[in-house]
mmCIF file with all atom_site columns, C-alpha atoms in Angstrom:
data_model
loop_
_atom_site.group_PDB
_atom_site.id
_atom_site.type_symbol
_atom_site.label_atom_id
_atom_site.label_alt_id
_atom_site.label_comp_id
_atom_site.label_asym_id
_atom_site.label_entity_id
_atom_site.label_seq_id
_atom_site.pdbx_PDB_ins_code
_atom_site.Cartn_x
_atom_site.Cartn_y
_atom_site.Cartn_z
_atom_site.occupancy
_atom_site.B_iso_or_equiv
_atom_site.pdbx_formal_charge
_atom_site.auth_seq_id
_atom_site.auth_comp_id
_atom_site.auth_asym_id
_atom_site.auth_atom_id
_atom_site.pdbx_PDB_model_num
ATOM 1   C CA . MET H 1 1   ? 12.281  -4.935  54.203 1.00 0.00 ? 41  MET H CA 1
ATOM 2   C CA . LYS H 1 2   ? 13.832  -6.097  57.353 1.00 0.00 ? 42  LYS H CA 1
ATOM 3   C CA . TYR H 1 3   ? 14.651  -9.690  56.362 1.00 0.00 ? 43  TYR H CA 1
ATOM 4   C CA . PHE H 1 4   ? 14.526  -9.399  52.568 1.00 0.00 ? 44  PHE H CA 1
ATOM 5   C CA . ASP H 1 5   ? 15.941  -6.705  50.040 1.00 0.00 ? 45  ASP H CA 1
ATOM 6   C CA . LYS H 1 6   ? 17.780  -5.183  53.187 1.00 0.00 ? 46  LYS H CA 1
ATOM 7   C CA . ASN H 1 7   ? 19.431  -2.594  51.003 1.00 0.00 ? 47  ASN H CA 1
ATOM 8   C CA . ASN H 1 8   ? 16.133  -1.660  49.447 1.00 0.00 ? 48  ASN H CA 1
ATOM 9   C CA . LYS H 1 9   ? 17.406  -2.206  45.925 1.00 0.00 ? 49  LYS H CA 1
ATOM 10  C CA . LEU H 1 10  ? 14.312  -4.066  44.708 1.00 0.00 ? 50  LEU H CA 1
ATOM 11  C CA . THR H 1 11  ? 12.056  -1.629  46.551 1.00 0.00 ? 51  THR H CA 1
ATOM 12  C CA . LEU H 1 12  ? 13.762  1.291   44.792 1.00 0.00 ? 52  LEU H CA 1
ATOM 13  C CA . MET H 1 13  ? 13.431  -0.337  41.492 1.00 0.00 ? 53  MET H CA 1
ATOM 14  C CA . HIS H 1 14  ? 9.778   -0.880  42.085 1.00 0.00 ? 54  HIS H CA 1
ATOM 15  C CA . LYS H 1 15  ? 9.281   2.497   42.918 1.00 0.00 ? 55  LYS H CA 1
ATOM 16  C CA . GLU H 1 16  ? 10.865  3.464   39.744 1.00 0.00 ? 56  GLU H CA 1
ATOM 17  C CA . LEU H 1 17  ? 8.668   0.936   37.843 1.00 0.00 ? 57  LEU H CA 1
ATOM 18  C CA . ASN H 1 18  ? 5.650   2.488   39.398 1.00 0.00 ? 58  ASN H CA 1
ATOM 19  C CA . LYS H 1 19  ? 6.547   5.865   38.076 1.00 0.00 ? 59  LYS H CA 1
ATOM 20  C CA . ILE H 1 20  ? 7.132   5.003   34.544 1.00 0.00 ? 60  ILE H CA 1
ATOM 21  C CA . ILE H 1 21  ? 5.065   1.904   33.692 1.00 0.00 ? 61  ILE H CA 1
ATOM 22  C CA . ARG H 1 22  ? 2.189   3.804   32.194 1.00 0.00 ? 62  ARG H CA 1
ATOM 23  C CA . LYS H 1 23  ? 4.226   6.088   30.127 1.00 0.00 ? 63  LYS H CA 1
ATOM 24  C CA . LEU H 1 24  ? 3.801   4.222   26.814 1.00 0.00 ? 64  LEU H CA 1
ATOM 25  C CA . GLU H 1 25  ? 6.968   5.823   25.383 1.00 0.00 ? 65  GLU H CA 1
ATOM 26  C CA . MET H 1 26  ? 8.894   4.102   28.154 1.00 0.00 ? 66  MET H CA 1
ATOM 27  C CA . LEU H 1 27  ? 7.341   0.723   27.590 1.00 0.00 ? 67  LEU H CA 1
ATOM 28  C CA . GLU H 1 28  ? 10.480  -1.174  26.706 1.00 0.00 ? 68  GLU H CA 1
ATOM 29  C CA . ILE H 1 29  ? 12.494  0.352   29.670 1.00 0.00 ? 69  ILE H CA 1
ATOM 30  C CA . SER H 1 30  ? 9.327   -0.626  31.853 1.00 0.00 ? 70  SER H CA 1
ATOM 31  C CA . LYS H 1 31  ? 9.362   -4.179  30.610 1.00 0.00 ? 71  LYS H CA 1
ATOM 32  C CA . ASN H 1 32  ? 13.144  -4.522  31.084 1.00 0.00 ? 72  ASN H CA 1
ATOM 33  C CA . LEU H 1 33  ? 12.954  -3.045  34.510 1.00 0.00 ? 73  LEU H CA 1
ATOM 34  C CA . PHE H 1 34  ? 10.178  -5.533  35.552 1.00 0.00 ? 74  PHE H CA 1
ATOM 35  C CA . ILE H 1 35  ? 12.178  -8.478  34.274 1.00 0.00 ? 75  ILE H CA 1
ATOM 36  C CA . ASN H 1 36  ? 15.126  -7.361  36.303 1.00 0.00 ? 76  ASN H CA 1
ATOM 37  C CA . ILE H 1 37  ? 13.057  -7.130  39.513 1.00 0.00 ? 77  ILE H CA 1
ATOM 38  C CA . TYR H 1 38  ? 11.393  -10.524 38.642 1.00 0.00 ? 78  TYR H CA 1
ATOM 39  C CA . LEU H 1 39  ? 14.553  -12.405 37.900 1.00 0.00 ? 79  LEU H CA 1
ATOM 40  C CA . GLU H 1 40  ? 15.921  -11.259 41.185 1.00 0.00 ? 80  GLU H CA 1
ATOM 41  C CA . LEU H 1 41  ? 12.702  -12.345 42.898 1.00 0.00 ? 81  LEU H CA 1
ATOM 42  C CA . LYS H 1 42  ? 12.903  -15.811 41.055 1.00 0.00 ? 82  LYS H CA 1
ATOM 43  C CA . ASN H 1 43  ? 16.439  -16.367 42.191 1.00 0.00 ? 83  ASN H CA 1
ATOM 44  C CA . LYS H 1 44  ? 15.336  -15.721 45.814 1.00 0.00 ? 84  LYS H CA 1
ATOM 45  C CA . ILE H 1 45  ? 12.605  -18.169 45.326 1.00 0.00 ? 85  ILE H CA 1
ATOM 46  C CA . ASP H 1 46  ? 14.895  -20.588 44.046 1.00 0.00 ? 86  ASP H CA 1
ATOM 47  C CA . ASN H 1 47  ? 17.136  -20.264 47.039 1.00 0.00 ? 87  ASN H CA 1
ATOM 48  C CA . LEU H 1 48  ? 14.278  -21.040 49.271 1.00 0.00 ? 88  LEU H CA 1
ATOM 49  C CA . PHE H 1 49  ? 13.788  -24.383 47.578 1.00 0.00 ? 89  PHE H CA 1
ATOM 50  C CA . LYS H 1 50  ? 17.279  -25.285 48.374 1.00 0.00 ? 90  LYS H CA 1
ATOM 51  C CA . GLU H 1 51  ? 16.464  -24.373 52.037 1.00 0.00 ? 91  GLU H CA 1
ATOM 52  C CA . LEU H 1 52  ? 13.461  -26.719 52.039 1.00 0.00 ? 92  LEU H CA 1
ATOM 53  C CA . ASN H 1 53  ? 15.924  -29.748 51.145 1.00 0.00 ? 93  ASN H CA 1
ATOM 54  C CA . ASP H 1 54  ? 17.159  -29.435 54.787 1.00 0.00 ? 94  ASP H CA 1
ATOM 55  C CA . TYR H 1 55  ? 14.181  -27.688 56.508 1.00 0.00 ? 95  TYR H CA 1
ATOM 56  C CA . LYS H 1 56  ? 10.747  -28.169 55.538 1.00 0.00 ? 96  LYS H CA 1
ATOM 57  C CA . ASN H 1 57  ? 9.031   -24.981 57.050 1.00 0.00 ? 97  ASN H CA 1
ATOM 58  C CA . GLU H 1 58  ? 5.419   -25.121 56.553 1.00 0.00 ? 98  GLU H CA 1
ATOM 59  C CA . ASN H 1 59  ? 5.275   -21.227 56.597 1.00 0.00 ? 99  ASN H CA 1
ATOM 60  C CA . ILE H 1 60  ? 7.706   -21.044 53.792 1.00 0.00 ? 100 ILE H CA 1
ATOM 61  C CA . ILE H 1 61  ? 5.950   -23.738 51.689 1.00 0.00 ? 101 ILE H CA 1
ATOM 62  C CA . TRP H 1 62  ? 2.641   -21.844 52.261 1.00 0.00 ? 102 TRP H CA 1
ATOM 63  C CA . ASN H 1 63  ? 4.188   -18.565 51.154 1.00 0.00 ? 103 ASN H CA 1
ATOM 64  C CA . LEU H 1 64  ? 5.438   -20.074 48.126 1.00 0.00 ? 104 LEU H CA 1
ATOM 65  C CA . TRP H 1 65  ? 2.207   -21.697 47.192 1.00 0.00 ? 105 TRP H CA 1
ATOM 66  C CA . HIS H 1 66  ? 0.317   -18.608 47.666 1.00 0.00 ? 106 HIS H CA 1
ATOM 67  C CA . ILE H 1 67  ? 2.531   -16.201 45.459 1.00 0.00 ? 107 ILE H CA 1
ATOM 68  C CA . MET H 1 68  ? 2.757   -18.916 42.801 1.00 0.00 ? 108 MET H CA 1
ATOM 69  C CA . ARG H 1 69  ? -1.050  -19.781 42.645 1.00 0.00 ? 109 ARG H CA 1
ATOM 70  C CA . ILE H 1 70  ? -1.785  -15.874 42.479 1.00 0.00 ? 110 ILE H CA 1
ATOM 71  C CA . GLU H 1 71  ? 0.779   -15.394 39.733 1.00 0.00 ? 111 GLU H CA 1
ATOM 72  C CA . ASP H 1 72  ? -0.622  -18.307 37.906 1.00 0.00 ? 112 ASP H CA 1
ATOM 73  C CA . LEU H 1 73  ? -4.186  -16.920 38.208 1.00 0.00 ? 113 LEU H CA 1
ATOM 74  C CA . ILE H 1 74  ? -3.193  -13.249 37.159 1.00 0.00 ? 114 ILE H CA 1
ATOM 75  C CA . VAL H 1 75  ? -0.924  -14.131 34.336 1.00 0.00 ? 115 VAL H CA 1
ATOM 76  C CA . ASN H 1 76  ? -2.864  -16.789 32.438 1.00 0.00 ? 116 ASN H CA 1
ATOM 77  C CA . ILE H 1 77  ? -6.492  -16.275 33.202 1.00 0.00 ? 117 ILE H CA 1
ATOM 78  C CA . LEU H 1 78  ? -6.769  -12.478 33.834 1.00 0.00 ? 118 LEU H CA 1
ATOM 79  C CA . ILE H 1 79  ? -3.828  -11.041 31.556 1.00 0.00 ? 119 ILE H CA 1
ATOM 80  C CA . CYS H 1 80  ? -3.552  -13.899 28.825 1.00 0.00 ? 120 CYS H CA 1
ATOM 81  C CA . GLU H 1 81  ? -7.002  -14.897 29.085 1.00 0.00 ? 121 GLU H CA 1
ATOM 82  C CA . LYS H 1 82  ? -6.261  -18.682 28.880 1.00 0.00 ? 122 LYS H CA 1
ATOM 83  C CA . GLU H 1 83  ? -6.179  -21.785 31.196 1.00 0.00 ? 123 GLU H CA 1
ATOM 84  C CA . SER H 1 84  ? -3.998  -21.583 34.355 1.00 0.00 ? 124 SER H CA 1
ATOM 85  C CA . ILE H 1 85  ? -0.855  -23.931 34.484 1.00 0.00 ? 125 ILE H CA 1
ATOM 86  C CA . LEU H 1 86  ? -2.392  -25.759 37.428 1.00 0.00 ? 126 LEU H CA 1
ATOM 87  C CA . ASN H 1 87  ? -4.565  -28.584 36.204 1.00 0.00 ? 127 ASN H CA 1
ATOM 88  C CA . GLU H 1 88  ? -6.063  -31.733 37.680 1.00 0.00 ? 128 GLU H CA 1
ATOM 89  C CA . LYS H 1 89  ? -3.018  -33.761 36.610 1.00 0.00 ? 129 LYS H CA 1
ATOM 90  C CA . LEU H 1 90  ? -0.446  -31.372 38.204 1.00 0.00 ? 130 LEU H CA 1
ATOM 91  C CA . ASN H 1 91  ? -2.706  -30.977 41.179 1.00 0.00 ? 131 ASN H CA 1
ATOM 92  C CA . ASN H 1 92  ? -2.512  -34.716 41.929 1.00 0.00 ? 132 ASN H CA 1
ATOM 93  C CA . GLU H 1 93  ? 1.188   -34.707 41.345 1.00 0.00 ? 133 GLU H CA 1
ATOM 94  C CA . LEU H 1 94  ? 1.529   -31.919 43.945 1.00 0.00 ? 134 LEU H CA 1
ATOM 95  C CA . ASN H 1 95  ? -0.326  -34.216 46.373 1.00 0.00 ? 135 ASN H CA 1
ATOM 96  C CA . ILE H 1 96  ? -2.689  -31.440 47.475 1.00 0.00 ? 136 ILE H CA 1
ATOM 97  C CA . SER H 1 97  ? -6.403  -31.044 47.729 1.00 0.00 ? 137 SER H CA 1
ATOM 98  C CA . ILE H 1 98  ? -6.776  -27.243 47.070 1.00 0.00 ? 138 ILE H CA 1
ATOM 99  C CA . THR H 1 99  ? -6.553  -25.283 43.836 1.00 0.00 ? 139 THR H CA 1
ATOM 100 C CA . ASP H 1 100 ? -7.228  -21.717 45.521 1.00 0.00 ? 140 ASP H CA 1
ATOM 101 C CA . THR H 1 101 ? -4.714  -19.156 46.865 1.00 0.00 ? 141 THR H CA 1
ATOM 102 C CA . GLY H 1 102 ? -4.569  -20.665 50.279 1.00 0.00 ? 142 GLY H CA 1
ATOM 103 C CA . ASN H 1 103 ? -5.674  -17.366 52.015 1.00 0.00 ? 143 ASN H CA 1
ATOM 104 C CA . SER H 1 104 ? -8.306  -19.261 54.318 1.00 0.00 ? 144 SER H CA 1
ATOM 105 C CA . LEU H 1 105 ? -6.112  -22.178 55.344 1.00 0.00 ? 145 LEU H CA 1
ATOM 106 C CA . THR H 1 106 ? -5.813  -22.531 59.270 1.00 0.00 ? 146 THR H CA 1
ATOM 107 C CA . LYS H 1 107 ? -2.509  -23.337 60.986 1.00 0.00 ? 147 LYS H CA 1
ATOM 108 C CA . GLU H 1 108 ? -3.351  -26.870 61.299 1.00 0.00 ? 148 GLU H CA 1
ATOM 109 C CA . GLU H 1 109 ? -4.404  -27.013 57.630 1.00 0.00 ? 149 GLU H CA 1
ATOM 110 C CA . ILE H 1 110 ? -1.084  -25.382 56.519 1.00 0.00 ? 150 ILE H CA 1
ATOM 111 C CA . LYS H 1 111 ? 0.897   -27.965 58.376 1.00 0.00 ? 151 LYS H CA 1
ATOM 112 C CA . LYS H 1 112 ? -1.145  -30.849 56.717 1.00 0.00 ? 152 LYS H CA 1
ATOM 113 C CA . PHE H 1 113 ? -0.726  -29.078 53.308 1.00 0.00 ? 153 PHE H CA 1
ATOM 114 C CA . ALA H 1 114 ? 3.108   -28.442 53.741 1.00 0.00 ? 154 ALA H CA 1
ATOM 115 C CA . LYS H 1 115 ? 3.581   -32.162 55.070 1.00 0.00 ? 155 LYS H CA 1
ATOM 116 C CA . ASN H 1 116 ? 1.740   -33.738 52.033 1.00 0.00 ? 156 ASN H CA 1
ATOM 117 C CA . ILE H 1 117 ? 3.045   -31.465 49.103 1.00 0.00 ? 157 ILE H CA 1
ATOM 118 C CA . ASN H 1 118 ? 5.524   -32.820 46.597 1.00 0.00 ? 158 ASN H CA 1
ATOM 119 C CA . ILE H 1 119 ? 8.327   -30.250 46.903 1.00 0.00 ? 159 ILE H CA 1
ATOM 120 C CA . LYS H 1 120 ? 9.879   -31.191 43.549 1.00 0.00 ? 160 LYS H CA 1
ATOM 121 C CA . LYS H 1 121 ? 6.631   -30.703 41.743 1.00 0.00 ? 161 LYS H CA 1
ATOM 122 C CA . LEU H 1 122 ? 6.187   -27.340 43.463 1.00 0.00 ? 162 LEU H CA 1
ATOM 123 C CA . LYS H 1 123 ? 9.630   -26.276 42.228 1.00 0.00 ? 163 LYS H CA 1
ATOM 124 C CA . TYR H 1 124 ? 8.478   -27.472 38.669 1.00 0.00 ? 164 TYR H CA 1
ATOM 125 C CA . TYR H 1 125 ? 5.241   -25.405 39.043 1.00 0.00 ? 165 TYR H CA 1
ATOM 126 C CA . SER H 1 126 ? 7.458   -22.347 40.131 1.00 0.00 ? 166 SER H CA 1
ATOM 127 C CA . ASP H 1 127 ? 9.636   -22.802 37.024 1.00 0.00 ? 167 ASP H CA 1
ATOM 128 C CA . LYS H 1 128 ? 6.817   -23.148 34.691 1.00 0.00 ? 168 LYS H CA 1
ATOM 129 C CA . ILE H 1 129 ? 4.974   -20.044 35.997 1.00 0.00 ? 169 ILE H CA 1
ATOM 130 C CA . SER H 1 130 ? 8.174   -17.946 35.856 1.00 0.00 ? 170 SER H CA 1
ATOM 131 C CA . LYS H 1 131 ? 9.095   -18.921 32.165 1.00 0.00 ? 171 LYS H CA 1
ATOM 132 C CA . ASN H 1 132 ? 5.325   -18.205 31.444 1.00 0.00 ? 172 ASN H CA 1
ATOM 133 C CA . THR H 1 133 ? 5.546   -14.529 33.063 1.00 0.00 ? 173 THR H CA 1
ATOM 134 C CA . ILE H 1 134 ? 8.726   -13.606 31.311 1.00 0.00 ? 174 ILE H CA 1
ATOM 135 C CA . ASN H 1 135 ? 7.349   -14.591 27.892 1.00 0.00 ? 175 ASN H CA 1
ATOM 136 C CA . LEU H 1 136 ? 4.158   -12.625 28.745 1.00 0.00 ? 176 LEU H CA 1
ATOM 137 C CA . ILE H 1 137 ? 6.269   -9.319  29.703 1.00 0.00 ? 177 ILE H CA 1
ATOM 138 C CA . LYS H 1 138 ? 8.291   -9.644  26.577 1.00 0.00 ? 178 LYS H CA 1
ATOM 139 C CA . ARG H 1 139 ? 5.097   -9.815  24.194 1.00 0.00 ? 179 ARG H CA 1
ATOM 140 C CA . LEU H 1 140 ? 3.434   -6.876  25.972 1.00 0.00 ? 180 LEU H CA 1
ATOM 141 C CA . LYS H 1 141 ? 2.364   -4.006  23.510 1.00 0.00 ? 181 LYS H CA 1
ATOM 142 C CA . ALA H 1 142 ? 1.753   -0.359  24.376 1.00 0.00 ? 182 ALA H CA 1
ATOM 143 C CA . GLU H 1 143 ? -1.953  -0.988  24.012 1.00 0.00 ? 183 GLU H CA 1
ATOM 144 C CA . ASP H 1 144 ? -1.953  -3.710  26.627 1.00 0.00 ? 184 ASP H CA 1
ATOM 145 C CA . ILE H 1 145 ? -0.583  -1.693  29.500 1.00 0.00 ? 185 ILE H CA 1
ATOM 146 C CA . LYS H 1 146 ? -3.791  0.220   30.267 1.00 0.00 ? 186 LYS H CA 1
ATOM 147 C CA . ARG H 1 147 ? -6.330  -2.717  29.491 1.00 0.00 ? 187 ARG H CA 1
ATOM 148 C CA . LYS H 1 148 ? -8.787  -3.482  31.868 1.00 0.00 ? 188 LYS H CA 1
ATOM 149 C CA . ILE H 1 149 ? -9.627  -6.859  33.164 1.00 0.00 ? 189 ILE H CA 1
ATOM 150 C CA . ASN H 1 150 ? -12.574 -8.792  31.658 1.00 0.00 ? 190 ASN H CA 1
ATOM 151 C CA . LYS H 1 151 ? -15.273 -9.571  34.093 1.00 0.00 ? 191 LYS H CA 1
ATOM 152 C CA . ILE H 1 152 ? -15.721 -13.067 32.407 1.00 0.00 ? 192 ILE H CA 1
ATOM 153 C CA . ASN H 1 153 ? -12.201 -13.935 33.497 1.00 0.00 ? 193 ASN H CA 1
ATOM 154 C CA . LEU H 1 154 ? -12.820 -12.982 36.970 1.00 0.00 ? 194 LEU H CA 1
ATOM 155 C CA . GLU H 1 155 ? -15.738 -15.155 37.106 1.00 0.00 ? 195 GLU H CA 1
ATOM 156 C CA . LYS H 1 156 ? -13.736 -18.096 35.583 1.00 0.00 ? 196 LYS H CA 1
ATOM 157 C CA . ILE H 1 157 ? -11.239 -17.788 38.626 1.00 0.00 ? 197 ILE H CA 1
ATOM 158 C CA . ILE H 1 158 ? -14.386 -18.228 41.015 1.00 0.00 ? 198 ILE H CA 1
ATOM 159 C CA . ASN H 1 159 ? -15.799 -20.975 39.002 1.00 0.00 ? 199 ASN H CA 1
ATOM 160 C CA . GLY H 1 160 ? -12.563 -22.804 38.884 1.00 0.00 ? 200 GLY H CA 1
ATOM 161 C CA . CYS H 1 161 ? -12.072 -22.534 42.521 1.00 0.00 ? 201 CYS H CA 1
ATOM 162 C CA . GLY H 1 162 ? -9.029  -20.290 42.389 1.00 0.00 ? 202 GLY H CA 1
ATOM 163 C CA . VAL H 1 163 ? -10.462 -18.196 45.111 1.00 0.00 ? 203 VAL H CA 1
ATOM 164 C CA . THR H 1 164 ? -12.704 -19.344 48.007 1.00 0.00 ? 204 THR H CA 1
ATOM 165 C CA . LYS H 1 165 ? -16.007 -17.611 48.680 1.00 0.00 ? 205 LYS H CA 1
ATOM 166 C CA . ASP H 1 166 ? -14.640 -15.889 51.755 1.00 0.00 ? 206 ASP H CA 1
ATOM 167 C CA . ASN H 1 167 ? -11.840 -14.349 49.718 1.00 0.00 ? 207 ASN H CA 1
ATOM 168 C CA . LEU H 1 168 ? -13.806 -12.805 46.848 1.00 0.00 ? 208 LEU H CA 1
ATOM 169 C CA . TRP H 1 169 ? -12.331 -9.350  47.938 1.00 0.00 ? 209 TRP H CA 1
ATOM 170 C CA . LEU H 1 170 ? -9.297  -10.578 45.794 1.00 0.00 ? 210 LEU H CA 1
ATOM 171 C CA . ILE H 1 171 ? -11.546 -10.746 42.999 1.00 0.00 ? 211 ILE H CA 1
ATOM 172 C CA . ASP H 1 172 ? -12.810 -7.187  43.629 1.00 0.00 ? 212 ASP H CA 1
ATOM 173 C CA . TYR H 1 173 ? -9.292  -5.842  44.132 1.00 0.00 ? 213 TYR H CA 1
ATOM 174 C CA . TRP H 1 174 ? -7.984  -7.615  40.907 1.00 0.00 ? 214 TRP H CA 1
ATOM 175 C CA . GLY H 1 175 ? -10.960 -6.380  38.827 1.00 0.00 ? 215 GLY H CA 1
ATOM 176 C CA . LYS H 1 176 ? -10.166 -2.695  39.675 1.00 0.00 ? 216 LYS H CA 1
ATOM 177 C CA . LYS H 1 177 ? -6.727  -2.851  38.094 1.00 0.00 ? 217 LYS H CA 1
ATOM 178 C CA . ASP H 1 178 ? -5.462  -2.590  34.604 1.00 0.00 ? 218 ASP H CA 1
ATOM 179 C CA . ILE H 1 179 ? -2.417  -4.701  33.384 1.00 0.00 ? 219 ILE H CA 1
ATOM 180 C CA . ALA H 1 180 ? 0.077   -2.154  34.719 1.00 0.00 ? 220 ALA H CA 1
ATOM 181 C CA . GLY H 1 181 ? -1.577  -2.247  38.077 1.00 0.00 ? 221 GLY H CA 1
ATOM 182 C CA . LEU H 1 182 ? -1.397  -6.058  38.161 1.00 0.00 ? 222 LEU H CA 1
ATOM 183 C CA . LEU H 1 183 ? 2.226   -6.187  37.123 1.00 0.00 ? 223 LEU H CA 1
ATOM 184 C CA . LEU H 1 184 ? 2.984   -3.781  40.126 1.00 0.00 ? 224 LEU H CA 1
ATOM 185 C CA . MET H 1 185 ? 0.765   -5.689  42.635 1.00 0.00 ? 225 MET H CA 1
ATOM 186 C CA . PRO H 1 186 ? 0.466   -8.655  42.866 1.00 0.00 ? 226 PRO H CA 1
ATOM 187 C CA . LEU H 1 187 ? 3.094   -9.612  40.175 1.00 0.00 ? 227 LEU H CA 1
ATOM 188 C CA . SER H 1 188 ? 6.226   -7.879  41.870 1.00 0.00 ? 228 SER H CA 1
ATOM 189 C CA . ARG H 1 189 ? 5.311   -6.025  45.205 1.00 0.00 ? 229 ARG H CA 1
ATOM 190 C CA . HIS H 1 190 ? 3.335   -8.960  46.639 1.00 0.00 ? 230 HIS H CA 1
ATOM 191 C CA . ILE H 1 191 ? 6.058   -11.438 46.015 1.00 0.00 ? 231 ILE H CA 1
ATOM 192 C CA . ILE H 1 192 ? 8.610   -8.996  47.715 1.00 0.00 ? 232 ILE H CA 1
ATOM 193 C CA . VAL H 1 193 ? 6.293   -8.797  50.764 1.00 0.00 ? 233 VAL H CA 1
ATOM 194 C CA . HIS H 1 194 ? 6.057   -12.660 50.934 1.00 0.00 ? 234 HIS H CA 1
ATOM 195 C CA . LEU H 1 195 ? 9.522   -13.382 50.266 1.00 0.00 ? 235 LEU H CA 1
ATOM 196 C CA . ASN H 1 196 ? 10.434  -11.166 53.286 1.00 0.00 ? 236 ASN H CA 1
ATOM 197 C CA . GLN H 1 197 ? 8.273   -13.231 55.592 1.00 0.00 ? 237 GLN H CA 1
ATOM 198 C CA . CYS H 1 198 ? 9.876   -16.384 54.278 1.00 0.00 ? 238 CYS H CA 1
ATOM 199 C CA . TYR H 1 199 ? 13.447  -15.027 54.988 1.00 0.00 ? 239 TYR H CA 1
ATOM 200 C CA . LYS H 1 200 ? 12.140  -13.867 58.381 1.00 0.00 ? 240 LYS H CA 1
ATOM 201 C CA . TYR H 1 201 ? 11.544  -17.601 59.051 1.00 0.00 ? 241 TYR H CA 1
ATOM 202 C CA . ILE H 1 202 ? 14.972  -18.686 57.853 1.00 0.00 ? 242 ILE H CA 1
ATOM 203 C CA . GLU H 1 203 ? 16.718  -16.011 60.169 1.00 0.00 ? 243 GLU H CA 1
ATOM 204 C CA . THR H 1 204 ? 14.780  -16.996 63.070 1.00 0.00 ? 244 THR H CA 1
ATOM 205 C CA . LYS H 1 205 ? 15.523  -20.509 62.536 1.00 0.00 ? 245 LYS H CA 1
ATOM 206 C CA . SER H 1 206 ? 19.245  -19.711 62.394 1.00 0.00 ? 246 SER H CA 1
ATOM 207 C CA . LYS H 1 207 ? 19.113  -17.839 65.741 1.00 0.00 ? 247 LYS H CA 1
ATOM 208 C CA . ILE H 1 208 ? 17.414  -20.674 67.389 1.00 0.00 ? 248 ILE H CA 1
ATOM 209 C CA . ILE H 1 209 ? 19.975  -23.178 66.092 1.00 0.00 ? 249 ILE H CA 1
#
């Protein structure tokens, strides 16, 4: 990654995870490796929130929302088979009108979204999601790793407006994966890609200043 993970540390760790994650005899090693990757990513996310205190970049805000909402849907609805952390109360506190991943937002809609959103509540949402994801990983058993996704839960995401109708390809994509596949993408690799975009915006801003 040009702007993020410049020494390729996380990328190499992710490649190693990809090699071992379905080897059941290496379950604990895989879980620990995922947690190590994830905690580094969370630290980078927390640093972005510090940046937002001085520079409310709509692109960074959108990327943060996008990776958080997807993680919430994947971990809670598809893997844990329960409700997502985002509910009506939190949505109101965030001061936003969407509950989906934000894939279809136009540039103008992203600007409005970023202008209105409560950053403190977005950080709260991020922290809740992260704590929940770590707890999930610690509880995973060997029989969970190759478990396929229940189609009922995919429908639950659609019915709960987690994904818009013009982005149902996400449902098809997630539905083809087992738990191991979801841990690799989007729960780690997807975050790495979007954080790279965020840090690109920061570096570009610094050069302009």
